[in-house]
Amino acid sequence: MIRVVFLGPPGAGKGTQAVRIAEKYNVPHISTGDILRAAVSEGTELGKLAKSYMDKGELVPDEVIIGIIKERLSQPDVKERGFILDGFPRTLPQAEALDELLSELNMPLDKVIYLNVDDEEIVKRLLSRGRADDTEDVIRKRLEVYRKQTAPLIDYYSEKCLLVEIYGVGDVEEITKKIEEALGLEG
Ligand code: AMP
């Protein structure tokens, strides 16, 4: 059972590391970005709404994202195996809503893994990734949004004694090992 949030700037490697841990320990990987991109490609109402924000590098409104997370975290696989949240929460209201939901569901968080990466490295990685929202202007906007709206969560979780900071540059396997150590996993 693992219940963890992966926090960090865009391009920190949250997705890469989340997938590695999720596969190795058979824990549901919940990426709000992936859920939104799937909705966009299916052309659903949610997708249409989300696309207008994603294209600009802005955040989709809290109530929309919180609704998605409520539904997903209420599924039986999460009850049984836990979760790796990747890209959620991204704002203080999202973090507060998550606290409330997890306490209702009786599923306390084990840890928040904060993957920290230098600014130049982030821009370099995002420019080479080639996703639809990885153009230079949108990258700049996403970094600004991260600093203003998401970075305050570092203090929020640090005050709750849940935060573990891991430097996210270097060998992917080594970074996975550090995460496993932080989570008390065998490796
Ligand atoms: P990501 O794949 O996590 O980088 O997310 C891609 C885009 O989806 C973001 O730039 C936002 O527009 C949107 N998004 C993903 N997660 C959230 C969230 N928790 N809150 C608001 N918007 C989100």
Coordinates of N, CA, C and O and ligand atoms in Angstrom, one line a residue:
M1 N 0.8 -1.2 0.0 CA 0.0 0.0 0.0 C 0.9 1.2 0.0 O 1.7 1.4 0.9
I2 N 0.7 2.1 -1.0 CA 1.4 3.3 -1.1 C 0.4 4.4 -1.3 O -0.5 4.3 -2.2
R3 N 0.5 5.5 -0.5 CA -0.4 6.7 -0.8 C 0.5 7.9 -0.8 O 1.0 8.4 0.2
V4 N 0.8 8.3 -2.0 CA 1.8 9.4 -2.2 C 1.4 10.4 -3.2 O 0.7 10.1 -4.2
V5 N 1.9 11.6 -3.0 CA 1.7 12.7 -4.0 C 3.1 13.0 -4.5 O 4.0 13.1 -3.8
F6 N 3.2 13.2 -5.8 CA 4.4 13.7 -6.5 C 4.3 15.1 -6.8 O 3.4 15.5 -7.6
L7 N 5.1 15.9 -6.2 CA 5.1 17.4 -6.4 C 6.4 17.8 -7.1 O 7.4 17.2 -7.0
G8 N 6.2 18.9 -7.9 CA 7.4 19.4 -8.6 C 7.1 20.2 -9.8 O 5.9 20.1 -10.3
P9 N 8.0 21.0 -10.3 CA 7.7 21.8 -11.5 C 7.5 20.9 -12.7 O 7.8 19.7 -12.7
P10 N 6.8 21.5 -13.8 CA 6.7 20.7 -15.0 C 8.1 20.3 -15.5 O 9.0 21.1 -15.4
G11 N 8.2 19.1 -16.0 CA 9.5 18.6 -16.5 C 10.4 18.1 -15.4 O 11.6 17.7 -15.7
A12 N 9.9 17.9 -14.2 CA 10.8 17.4 -13.1 C 11.0 15.9 -13.2 O 11.8 15.4 -12.5
G13 N 10.1 15.3 -14.0 CA 10.2 13.8 -14.1 C 9.2 13.1 -13.2 O 9.3 11.9 -13.0
K14 N 8.2 13.8 -12.8 CA 7.1 13.2 -11.9 C 6.5 12.1 -12.6 O 6.3 11.0 -12.1
G15 N 6.1 12.3 -13.9 CA 5.4 11.2 -14.7 C 6.3 10.0 -14.8 O 5.8 8.9 -14.6
T16 N 7.5 10.2 -15.2 CA 8.5 9.1 -15.4 C 8.6 8.3 -14.2 O 8.5 7.0 -14.2
Q17 N 8.8 9.0 -13.1 CA 9.1 8.3 -11.8 C 7.8 7.6 -11.3 O 7.8 6.5 -10.7
A18 N 6.7 8.3 -11.5 CA 5.4 7.8 -11.0 C 5.1 6.5 -11.7 O 4.6 5.5 -11.1
V19 N 5.3 6.4 -13.0 CA 5.0 5.2 -13.8 C 5.9 4.1 -13.3 O 5.5 2.9 -13.1
R20 N 7.2 4.4 -13.0 CA 8.1 3.3 -12.6 C 7.7 2.7 -11.2 O 7.7 1.5 -11.1
I21 N 7.4 3.6 -10.3 CA 6.9 3.1 -9.0 C 5.6 2.4 -9.1 O 5.4 1.3 -8.5
A22 N 4.7 2.9 -9.9 CA 3.3 2.3 -10.0 C 3.4 0.9 -10.6 O 2.8 0.0 -10.1
E23 N 4.3 0.8 -11.6 CA 4.4 -0.6 -12.2 C 5.1 -1.6 -11.3 O 4.6 -2.7 -11.1
K24 N 6.2 -1.1 -10.7 CA 6.9 -2.0 -9.8 C 6.1 -2.5 -8.6 O 6.2 -3.6 -8.2
Y25 N 5.3 -1.6 -8.0 CA 4.6 -2.0 -6.8 C 3.1 -2.1 -7.0 O 2.3 -2.3 -6.1
N26 N 2.7 -2.1 -8.3 CA 1.3 -2.4 -8.6 C 0.3 -1.4 -7.9 O -0.6 -1.9 -7.2
V27 N 0.6 -0.1 -8.0 CA -0.2 0.9 -7.4 C -0.8 1.8 -8.5 O -0.1 2.1 -9.4
P28 N -2.1 2.1 -8.4 CA -2.7 3.0 -9.4 C -2.0 4.4 -9.5 O -1.7 5.0 -8.5
H29 N -1.6 4.7 -10.8 CA -1.0 6.0 -11.1 C -2.1 6.9 -11.6 O -2.7 6.6 -12.6
I30 N -2.3 8.0 -10.9 CA -3.4 8.9 -11.2 C -2.7 10.2 -11.6 O -2.2 11.0 -10.8
S31 N -2.7 10.5 -12.9 CA -2.2 11.7 -13.5 C -3.4 12.5 -14.0 O -4.0 12.1 -15.0
T32 N -3.6 13.7 -13.4 CA -4.7 14.5 -13.9 C -4.4 15.0 -15.4 O -5.3 15.1 -16.2
G33 N -3.1 15.3 -15.7 CA -2.8 15.7 -17.0 C -3.1 14.6 -18.0 O -3.7 14.8 -19.1
D34 N -2.8 13.3 -17.7 CA -3.2 12.2 -18.6 C -4.7 12.1 -18.7 O -5.2 11.8 -19.9
I35 N -5.4 12.2 -17.6 CA -6.9 12.1 -17.7 C -7.5 13.2 -18.6 O -8.3 13.0 -19.4
L36 N -6.9 14.4 -18.5 CA -7.4 15.5 -19.3 C -7.0 15.3 -20.7 O -7.8 15.6 -21.6
R37 N -5.8 14.9 -21.0 CA -5.4 14.6 -22.4 C -6.3 13.6 -23.1 O -6.6 13.7 -24.2
A38 N -6.6 12.5 -22.3 CA -7.5 11.5 -22.8 C -8.9 12.1 -23.2 O -9.5 11.8 -24.2
A39 N -9.4 13.0 -22.3 CA -10.7 13.7 -22.5 C -10.6 14.5 -23.8 O -11.5 14.6 -24.6
V40 N -9.5 15.2 -23.9 CA -9.3 16.1 -25.1 C -9.3 15.2 -26.4 O -10.0 15.5 -27.4
S41 N -8.6 14.1 -26.4 CA -8.6 13.3 -27.6 C -9.9 12.6 -27.9 O -10.2 12.3 -29.0
E42 N -10.7 12.3 -26.8 CA -12.0 11.8 -27.1 C -13.0 12.8 -27.4 O -14.2 12.5 -27.8
G43 N -12.7 14.1 -27.3 CA -13.6 15.2 -27.7 C -14.8 15.3 -26.7 O -15.8 15.8 -27.2
T44 N -14.7 14.9 -25.5 CA -15.8 15.0 -24.5 C -15.9 16.5 -24.1 O -15.1 17.3 -24.4
E45 N -17.1 16.8 -23.4 CA -17.3 18.2 -22.9 C -16.1 18.6 -22.0 O -15.6 19.7 -22.1
L46 N -15.7 17.6 -21.1 CA -14.6 17.9 -20.3 C -13.3 18.3 -21.1 O -12.6 19.2 -20.8
G47 N -13.1 17.5 -22.1 CA -12.0 17.7 -23.0 C -12.0 19.1 -23.6 O -10.9 19.7 -23.7
K48 N -13.1 19.4 -24.1 CA -13.3 20.8 -24.8 C -12.9 21.9 -23.8 O -12.2 22.8 -24.2
L49 N -13.5 21.8 -22.6 CA -13.2 22.8 -21.6 C -11.8 22.8 -21.2 O -11.1 23.9 -21.2
A50 N -11.2 21.6 -21.0 CA -9.8 21.5 -20.5 C -8.8 22.1 -21.5 O -7.9 22.8 -21.2
K51 N -9.1 21.8 -22.8 CA -8.2 22.2 -23.9 C -7.9 23.7 -23.9 O -6.8 24.1 -24.1
S52 N -9.0 24.4 -23.6 CA -8.8 25.9 -23.7 C -7.8 26.4 -22.6 O -7.1 27.4 -22.9
Y53 N -7.7 25.7 -21.5 CA -6.8 26.1 -20.5 C -5.4 25.5 -20.8 O -4.4 26.2 -20.7
M54 N -5.4 24.2 -21.2 CA -4.1 23.5 -21.4 C -3.3 24.2 -22.5 O -2.1 24.3 -22.4
D55 N -4.0 24.6 -23.5 CA -3.3 25.2 -24.7 C -2.6 26.5 -24.3 O -1.6 26.9 -24.9
K56 N -3.1 27.1 -23.2 CA -2.5 28.4 -22.8 C -1.5 28.2 -21.6 O -0.9 29.2 -21.1
G57 N -1.4 27.0 -21.1 CA -0.5 26.7 -20.0 C -1.1 27.1 -18.7 O -0.4 27.3 -17.7
E58 N -2.4 27.3 -18.7 CA -3.1 27.7 -17.5 C -3.7 26.5 -16.8 O -3.9 25.4 -17.4
L59 N -4.2 26.7 -15.5 CA -4.8 25.5 -14.8 C -6.2 25.4 -15.1 O -6.9 26.4 -15.2
V60 N -6.7 24.2 -15.3 CA -8.1 23.9 -15.4 C -8.7 24.3 -14.0 O -8.1 24.1 -13.0
P61 N -10.0 24.8 -14.0 CA -10.5 25.3 -12.7 C -10.6 24.2 -11.6 O -10.8 23.0 -11.9
D62 N -10.3 24.6 -10.4 CA -10.2 23.7 -9.3 C -11.4 22.7 -9.2 O -11.3 21.5 -9.0
E63 N -12.6 23.3 -9.3 CA -13.8 22.5 -9.0 C -13.9 21.3 -10.1 O -14.3 20.2 -9.7
V64 N -13.4 21.6 -11.3 CA -13.4 20.5 -12.3 C -12.5 19.4 -11.9 O -12.8 18.2 -12.0
I65 N -11.3 19.8 -11.6 CA -10.2 18.8 -11.3 C -10.5 18.1 -10.0 O -10.4 16.9 -9.9
I66 N -11.1 18.8 -9.0 CA -11.4 18.1 -7.7 C -12.5 17.1 -8.0 O -12.5 16.0 -7.4
G67 N -13.5 17.4 -8.8 CA -14.5 16.4 -9.2 C -13.9 15.2 -9.8 O -14.3 14.0 -9.4
I68 N -13.0 15.3 -10.7 CA -12.3 14.2 -11.3 C -11.6 13.3 -10.3 O -11.7 12.1 -10.3
I69 N -10.9 14.0 -9.4 CA -10.1 13.3 -8.4 C -11.0 12.5 -7.4 O -10.8 11.4 -7.0
K70 N -12.1 13.2 -7.0 CA -13.1 12.6 -6.1 C -13.6 11.2 -6.6 O -13.6 10.2 -5.9
E71 N -13.9 11.3 -7.9 CA -14.4 10.1 -8.5 C -13.4 9.0 -8.6 O -13.6 7.8 -8.2
R72 N -12.2 9.4 -9.0 CA -11.1 8.4 -9.2 C -10.7 7.8 -7.8 O -10.5 6.6 -7.7
L73 N -10.5 8.6 -6.8 CA -10.0 8.1 -5.5 C -11.1 7.3 -4.8 O -10.8 6.6 -3.8
S74 N -12.3 7.3 -5.3 CA -13.4 6.5 -4.7 C -13.5 5.1 -5.3 O -14.3 4.3 -4.9
Q75 N -12.6 4.8 -6.2 CA -12.6 3.5 -6.9 C -12.0 2.4 -6.0 O -11.1 2.7 -5.2
P76 N -12.4 1.1 -6.2 CA -11.9 0.1 -5.3 C -10.4 -0.2 -5.4 O -9.8 -0.6 -4.4
D77 N -9.8 0.0 -6.6 CA -8.4 -0.3 -6.7 C -7.6 0.6 -5.8 O -6.5 0.2 -5.2
V78 N -8.1 1.8 -5.6 CA -7.4 2.8 -4.8 C -7.5 2.4 -3.3 O -6.5 2.5 -2.5
K79 N -8.7 1.9 -2.9 CA -8.9 1.5 -1.6 C -7.9 0.3 -1.3 O -7.3 0.2 -0.2
E80 N -7.8 -0.6 -2.2 CA -7.0 -1.8 -2.0 C -5.5 -1.6 -2.1 O -4.7 -2.1 -1.4
R81 N -5.0 -0.7 -3.1 CA -3.6 -0.6 -3.4 C -3.0 0.7 -3.1 O -1.8 0.9 -3.2
G82 N -3.9 1.7 -2.9 CA -3.3 3.1 -2.7 C -3.3 3.9 -4.0 O -4.1 3.6 -4.9
F83 N -2.4 4.9 -4.1 CA -2.4 5.8 -5.2 C -1.1 6.5 -5.3 O -0.4 6.7 -4.3
I84 N -0.7 6.8 -6.6 CA 0.4 7.8 -6.8 C -0.2 9.0 -7.5 O -0.6 8.8 -8.7
L85 N -0.4 10.1 -6.9 CA -0.9 11.3 -7.5 C 0.2 12.1 -8.2 O 1.2 12.4 -7.6
D86 N 0.0 12.3 -9.5 CA 1.0 12.9 -10.3 C 0.3 14.1 -11.0 O -0.5 14.0 -11.9
G87 N 0.7 15.3 -10.6 CA 0.1 16.6 -11.2 C -1.1 17.1 -10.4 O -1.8 18.0 -10.9
F88 N -1.4 16.5 -9.3 CA -2.5 16.9 -8.4 C -2.0 16.7 -7.0 O -1.5 15.6 -6.7
P89 N -2.2 17.6 -6.1 CA -2.8 18.9 -6.2 C -1.8 19.9 -6.8 O -0.6 19.7 -6.7
R90 N -2.4 21.0 -7.4 CA -1.6 22.0 -8.0 C -1.9 23.4 -7.4 O -1.3 24.4 -7.8
T91 N -2.9 23.5 -6.5 CA -3.2 24.7 -5.9 C -3.6 24.4 -4.4 O -3.9 23.3 -4.1
L92 N -3.6 25.5 -3.6 CA -3.9 25.3 -2.2 C -5.4 24.7 -2.0 O -5.6 23.8 -1.3
P93 N -6.3 25.3 -2.7 CA -7.7 24.8 -2.6 C -7.8 23.3 -3.0 O -8.5 22.5 -2.4
Q94 N -7.0 22.9 -4.0 CA -6.9 21.4 -4.4 C -6.3 20.6 -3.2 O -6.8 19.5 -2.9
A95 N -5.3 21.1 -2.6 CA -4.6 20.4 -1.5 C -5.6 20.3 -0.3 O -5.7 19.2 0.3
E96 N -6.3 21.3 -0.1 CA -7.3 21.3 1.1 C -8.4 20.3 0.7 O -8.9 19.6 1.6
A97 N -8.9 20.3 -0.5 CA -10.0 19.4 -0.9 C -9.5 18.0 -0.8 O -10.2 17.1 -0.4
L98 N -8.2 17.7 -1.2 CA -7.6 16.4 -1.1 C -7.6 15.9 0.4 O -7.9 14.8 0.7
D99 N -7.1 16.8 1.3 CA -7.1 16.5 2.7 C -8.5 16.0 3.2 O -8.6 15.0 3.9
E100 N -9.5 16.8 2.8 CA -10.8 16.5 3.3 C -11.3 15.2 2.7 O -11.8 14.3 3.5
L101 N -11.0 15.0 1.4 CA -11.5 13.7 0.8 C -10.8 12.5 1.4 O -11.4 11.5 1.7
L102 N -9.4 12.6 1.6 CA -8.7 11.5 2.2 C -9.1 11.2 3.6 O -9.1 10.0 4.0
S103 N -9.5 12.2 4.3 CA -9.9 12.0 5.7 C -11.3 11.3 5.7 O -11.6 10.4 6.4
E104 N -12.2 11.7 4.8 CA -13.5 11.1 4.6 C -13.3 9.6 4.2 O -14.1 8.7 4.7
L105 N -12.4 9.3 3.4 CA -12.1 8.0 2.9 C -11.3 7.1 3.8 O -11.0 6.0 3.6
N106 N -10.8 7.8 4.9 CA -9.9 7.1 5.8 C -8.6 6.6 5.2 O -8.2 5.5 5.4
M107 N -8.0 7.4 4.3 CA -6.8 7.0 3.6 C -5.7 8.1 3.8 O -5.6 8.9 2.9
P108 N -5.0 8.1 4.9 CA -4.0 9.2 5.1 C -2.9 9.1 4.1 O -2.5 8.0 3.7
L109 N -2.3 10.2 3.7 CA -1.1 10.3 2.9 C 0.1 9.8 3.6 O 0.3 10.1 4.8
D110 N 0.9 9.0 2.9 CA 2.2 8.5 3.5 C 3.2 9.7 3.5 O 3.9 10.0 4.4
K111 N 3.4 10.2 2.2 CA 4.4 11.2 2.0 C 4.1 12.0 0.8 O 3.3 11.6 -0.1
V112 N 4.8 13.1 0.7 CA 4.7 13.9 -0.6 C 6.2 14.0 -1.1 O 7.1 14.5 -0.3
I113 N 6.4 13.5 -2.2 CA 7.7 13.5 -2.8 C 7.9 14.7 -3.7 O 7.2 14.9 -4.7
Y114 N 8.8 15.6 -3.3 CA 9.0 16.9 -4.0 C 10.3 16.7 -4.9 O 11.4 16.6 -4.4
L115 N 10.0 16.5 -6.2 CA 11.1 16.3 -7.1 C 11.6 17.7 -7.6 O 10.9 18.5 -8.2
N116 N 12.8 18.1 -7.2 CA 13.3 19.4 -7.4 C 14.4 19.4 -8.6 O 15.2 18.5 -8.6
V117 N 14.2 20.3 -9.5 CA 15.1 20.3 -10.7 C 15.4 21.8 -11.0 O 14.5 22.7 -10.9
D118 N 16.6 22.1 -11.4 CA 17.0 23.4 -11.7 C 16.2 24.0 -12.9 O 15.9 23.2 -13.8
D119 N 16.0 25.3 -12.9 CA 15.3 26.0 -14.0 C 15.8 25.7 -15.4 O 15.0 25.4 -16.3
E120 N 17.1 25.8 -15.6 CA 17.6 25.6 -17.0 C 17.3 24.2 -17.5 O 17.0 24.0 -18.6
E121 N 17.5 23.3 -16.5 CA 17.2 21.9 -16.9 C 15.7 21.6 -17.3 O 15.4 20.9 -18.2
I122 N 14.8 22.3 -16.5 CA 13.4 22.2 -16.8 C 13.1 22.6 -18.3 O 12.4 21.9 -19.0
V123 N 13.6 23.8 -18.6 CA 13.3 24.4 -19.9 C 13.9 23.5 -21.0 O 13.2 23.2 -22.0
K124 N 15.1 23.0 -20.8 CA 15.8 22.1 -21.7 C 14.9 20.8 -21.9 O 14.7 20.4 -23.1
R125 N 14.5 20.2 -20.8 CA 13.7 19.0 -20.9 C 12.4 19.2 -21.6 O 11.9 18.5 -22.5
L126 N 11.7 20.3 -21.3 CA 10.3 20.6 -21.8 C 10.4 20.9 -23.3 O 9.6 20.4 -24.1
L127 N 11.5 21.6 -23.7 CA 11.6 21.9 -25.1 C 11.9 20.7 -26.0 O 11.5 20.6 -27.1
S128 N 12.6 19.7 -25.4 CA 12.9 18.5 -26.1 C 11.8 17.4 -26.1 O 11.8 16.4 -26.8
R129 N 10.7 17.6 -25.2 CA 9.7 16.6 -25.1 C 8.7 16.6 -26.2 O 8.2 15.6 -26.6
G130 N 8.4 17.8 -26.7 CA 7.6 17.9 -27.9 C 6.1 17.6 -27.8 O 5.4 17.2 -28.7
R131 N 5.5 17.8 -26.5 CA 4.1 17.6 -26.3 C 3.4 18.9 -26.9 O 4.0 19.9 -27.0
A132 N 2.1 18.8 -27.1 CA 1.3 19.9 -27.7 C 1.5 21.2 -26.9 O 1.5 22.3 -27.5
D133 N 1.5 21.0 -25.6 CA 1.6 22.3 -24.8 C 3.1 22.6 -24.4 O 3.3 23.2 -23.4
D134 N 4.0 22.1 -25.1 CA 5.4 22.3 -24.8 C 6.1 23.4 -25.8 O 7.3 23.3 -26.1
T135 N 5.3 24.3 -26.3 CA 6.0 25.4 -27.0 C 6.5 26.4 -26.0 O 6.2 26.4 -24.9
E136 N 7.5 27.2 -26.5 CA 8.3 28.1 -25.6 C 7.4 29.0 -24.7 O 7.6 29.1 -23.5
D137 N 6.4 29.7 -25.4 CA 5.5 30.6 -24.7 C 4.7 29.9 -23.6 O 4.5 30.4 -22.5
V138 N 4.2 28.7 -24.0 CA 3.3 27.9 -23.0 C 4.2 27.4 -21.9 O 3.8 27.4 -20.7
I139 N 5.4 27.0 -22.2 CA 6.3 26.5 -21.1 C 6.6 27.6 -20.1 O 6.5 27.4 -18.9
R140 N 6.8 28.8 -20.6 CA 7.1 30.0 -19.8 C 5.9 30.2 -18.9 O 6.0 30.4 -17.6
K141 N 4.7 30.2 -19.5 CA 3.5 30.4 -18.7 C 3.3 29.3 -17.6 O 2.9 29.5 -16.5
R142 N 3.6 28.0 -18.0 CA 3.4 26.9 -17.1 C 4.3 27.0 -15.9 O 4.0 26.7 -14.8
L143 N 5.5 27.5 -16.2 CA 6.5 27.7 -15.1 C 6.0 28.8 -14.1 O 6.1 28.7 -12.9
E144 N 5.5 29.9 -14.7 CA 5.0 31.0 -13.9 C 3.8 30.5 -13.0 O 3.7 30.8 -11.8
V145 N 2.9 29.8 -13.7 CA 1.8 29.2 -12.9 C 2.2 28.3 -11.8 O 1.8 28.4 -10.7
Y146 N 3.3 27.5 -12.1 CA 3.8 26.6 -11.1 C 4.3 27.4 -9.9 O 4.0 27.1 -8.7
R147 N 5.1 28.4 -10.2 CA 5.7 29.2 -9.1 C 4.7 29.9 -8.2 O 4.7 29.9 -7.0
K148 N 3.7 30.5 -8.9 CA 2.6 31.2 -8.2 C 1.7 30.3 -7.4 O 1.3 30.6 -6.3
Q149 N 1.2 29.3 -8.1 CA 0.0 28.5 -7.6 C 0.4 27.2 -6.9 O -0.2 26.8 -6.0
T150 N 1.5 26.6 -7.4 CA 1.8 25.2 -7.0 C 2.9 25.2 -5.9 O 2.9 24.5 -5.0
A151 N 4.0 26.0 -6.1 CA 5.1 26.0 -5.2 C 4.7 26.3 -3.8 O 5.3 25.7 -2.9
P152 N 3.6 27.1 -3.5 CA 3.2 27.2 -2.0 C 2.9 25.8 -1.4 O 2.9 25.7 -0.1
L153 N 2.6 24.8 -2.2 CA 2.3 23.5 -1.6 C 3.5 22.9 -0.9 O 3.4 22.0 -0.1
I154 N 4.7 23.3 -1.3 CA 5.9 22.8 -0.7 C 5.9 23.1 0.8 O 6.1 22.3 1.7
D155 N 5.6 24.4 1.2 CA 5.5 24.8 2.6 C 4.3 24.1 3.2 O 4.3 23.7 4.4
Y156 N 3.2 24.0 2.5 CA 2.0 23.4 3.0 C 2.2 22.0 3.6 O 1.9 21.6 4.7
Y157 N 2.9 21.2 2.7 CA 3.2 19.8 3.1 C 4.4 19.7 4.1 O 4.4 18.7 4.8
S158 N 5.3 20.6 4.0 CA 6.4 20.6 4.9 C 5.9 20.8 6.3 O 6.3 20.2 7.2
E159 N 5.0 21.8 6.4 CA 4.4 22.0 7.8 C 3.6 20.8 8.3 O 3.5 20.7 9.5
K160 N 3.1 20.0 7.4 CA 2.5 18.8 7.9 C 3.4 17.6 8.1 O 3.0 16.5 8.3
C161 N 4.7 17.9 7.9 CA 5.8 16.9 8.1 C 5.6 15.7 7.1 O 6.0 14.6 7.4
L162 N 5.1 16.0 5.9 CA 5.0 15.0 4.9 C 6.0 15.1 3.8 O 6.1 14.1 3.0
L163 N 6.7 16.2 3.7 CA 7.5 16.5 2.5 C 8.8 15.8 2.5 O 9.5 15.9 3.6
V164 N 9.2 15.2 1.4 CA 10.6 14.7 1.2 C 11.1 15.3 -0.1 O 10.5 15.1 -1.1
E165 N 12.2 16.0 0.0 CA 12.7 16.6 -1.2 C 13.8 15.7 -1.8 O 14.7 15.2 -1.1
I166 N 13.6 15.5 -3.1 CA 14.6 14.6 -3.8 C 15.1 15.4 -5.1 O 14.2 15.9 -5.8
Y167 N 16.4 15.5 -5.3 CA 16.9 16.2 -6.4 C 16.7 15.3 -7.7 O 17.1 14.1 -7.7
G168 N 16.0 15.9 -8.6 CA 15.5 15.1 -9.8 C 16.4 15.1 -11.0 O 15.9 14.8 -12.1
V169 N 17.7 15.5 -10.9 CA 18.6 15.4 -12.0 C 19.6 14.3 -11.8 O 20.1 14.1 -10.7
G170 N 19.8 13.5 -12.9 CA 20.7 12.4 -12.8 C 20.1 11.2 -13.4 O 19.2 11.2 -14.1
D171 N 20.7 10.1 -13.0 CA 20.3 8.8 -13.5 C 18.8 8.4 -13.0 O 18.5 8.5 -11.8
V172 N 18.0 8.1 -14.0 CA 16.6 7.8 -13.7 C 16.4 6.7 -12.6 O 15.7 6.8 -11.6
E173 N 17.2 5.7 -12.7 CA 17.2 4.5 -11.8 C 17.7 5.0 -10.4 O 17.0 4.5 -9.4
E174 N 18.7 5.8 -10.3 CA 19.1 6.3 -9.0 C 18.0 7.1 -8.3 O 17.9 7.1 -7.1
I175 N 17.3 7.9 -9.1 CA 16.3 8.8 -8.6 C 15.1 7.9 -8.1 O 14.6 8.1 -7.0
T176 N 14.8 6.8 -8.8 CA 13.8 5.9 -8.4 C 14.2 5.3 -7.0 O 13.4 5.2 -6.1
K177 N 15.5 4.9 -6.9 CA 16.0 4.3 -5.6 C 15.8 5.3 -4.5 O 15.4 4.9 -3.4
K178 N 16.1 6.6 -4.7 CA 15.9 7.6 -3.6 C 14.4 7.7 -3.2 O 14.1 7.8 -2.0
I179 N 13.5 7.6 -4.2 CA 12.1 7.7 -3.9 C 11.7 6.4 -3.1 O 11.0 6.5 -2.1
E180 N 12.2 5.3 -3.5 CA 11.9 4.0 -2.8 C 12.3 4.1 -1.3 O 11.6 3.7 -0.4
E181 N 13.5 4.6 -1.2 CA 14.0 4.8 0.2 C 13.1 5.7 1.0 O 12.8 5.4 2.2
A182 N 12.7 6.8 0.4 CA 11.9 7.8 1.1 C 10.6 7.2 1.5 O 10.0 7.6 2.5
L183 N 10.1 6.2 0.7 CA 8.8 5.6 0.9 C 8.9 4.3 1.7 O 7.9 3.7 2.0
G184 N 10.1 4.0 2.1 CA 10.4 2.8 2.9 C 10.1 1.5 2.2 O 9.7 0.5 2.7
L185 N 10.4 1.6 0.9 CA 10.1 0.4 0.0 C 11.5 -0.4 -0.1 O 12.5 0.2 0.1
E186 N 11.3 -1.7 -0.4 CA 12.5 -2.5 -0.4 C 13.5 -2.1 -1.6 O 14.7 -2.1 -1.4
G187 N 12.9 -1.8 -2.7 CA 13.8 -1.5 -3.9 C 14.1 -2.7 -4.7 O 13.6 -3.8 -4.5
Ligands
AMP1 P1 0.6 17.9 -16.8 O1 0.6 16.7 -17.7 O2 0.5 17.5 -15.3 O3 1.8 18.7 -17.0 O4 -0.7 18.7 -17.0 C1 -0.9 19.3 -18.3 C2 -2.0 20.5 -18.2 O5 -3.2 19.9 -17.7 C3 -1.6 21.6 -17.2 O6 -0.8 22.6 -17.7 C4 -3.0 22.1 -16.8 O7 -3.5 22.9 -17.8 C5 -3.8 20.8 -16.8 N1 -3.8 20.2 -15.4 C6 -3.3 19.0 -15.1 N2 -3.4 18.8 -13.8 C7 -4.1 19.9 -13.3 C8 -4.5 20.2 -11.9 N3 -4.3 19.5 -10.9 N4 -5.2 21.4 -11.8 C9 -5.4 22.2 -12.9 N5 -5.0 21.9 -14.1 C10 -4.3 20.8 -14.3

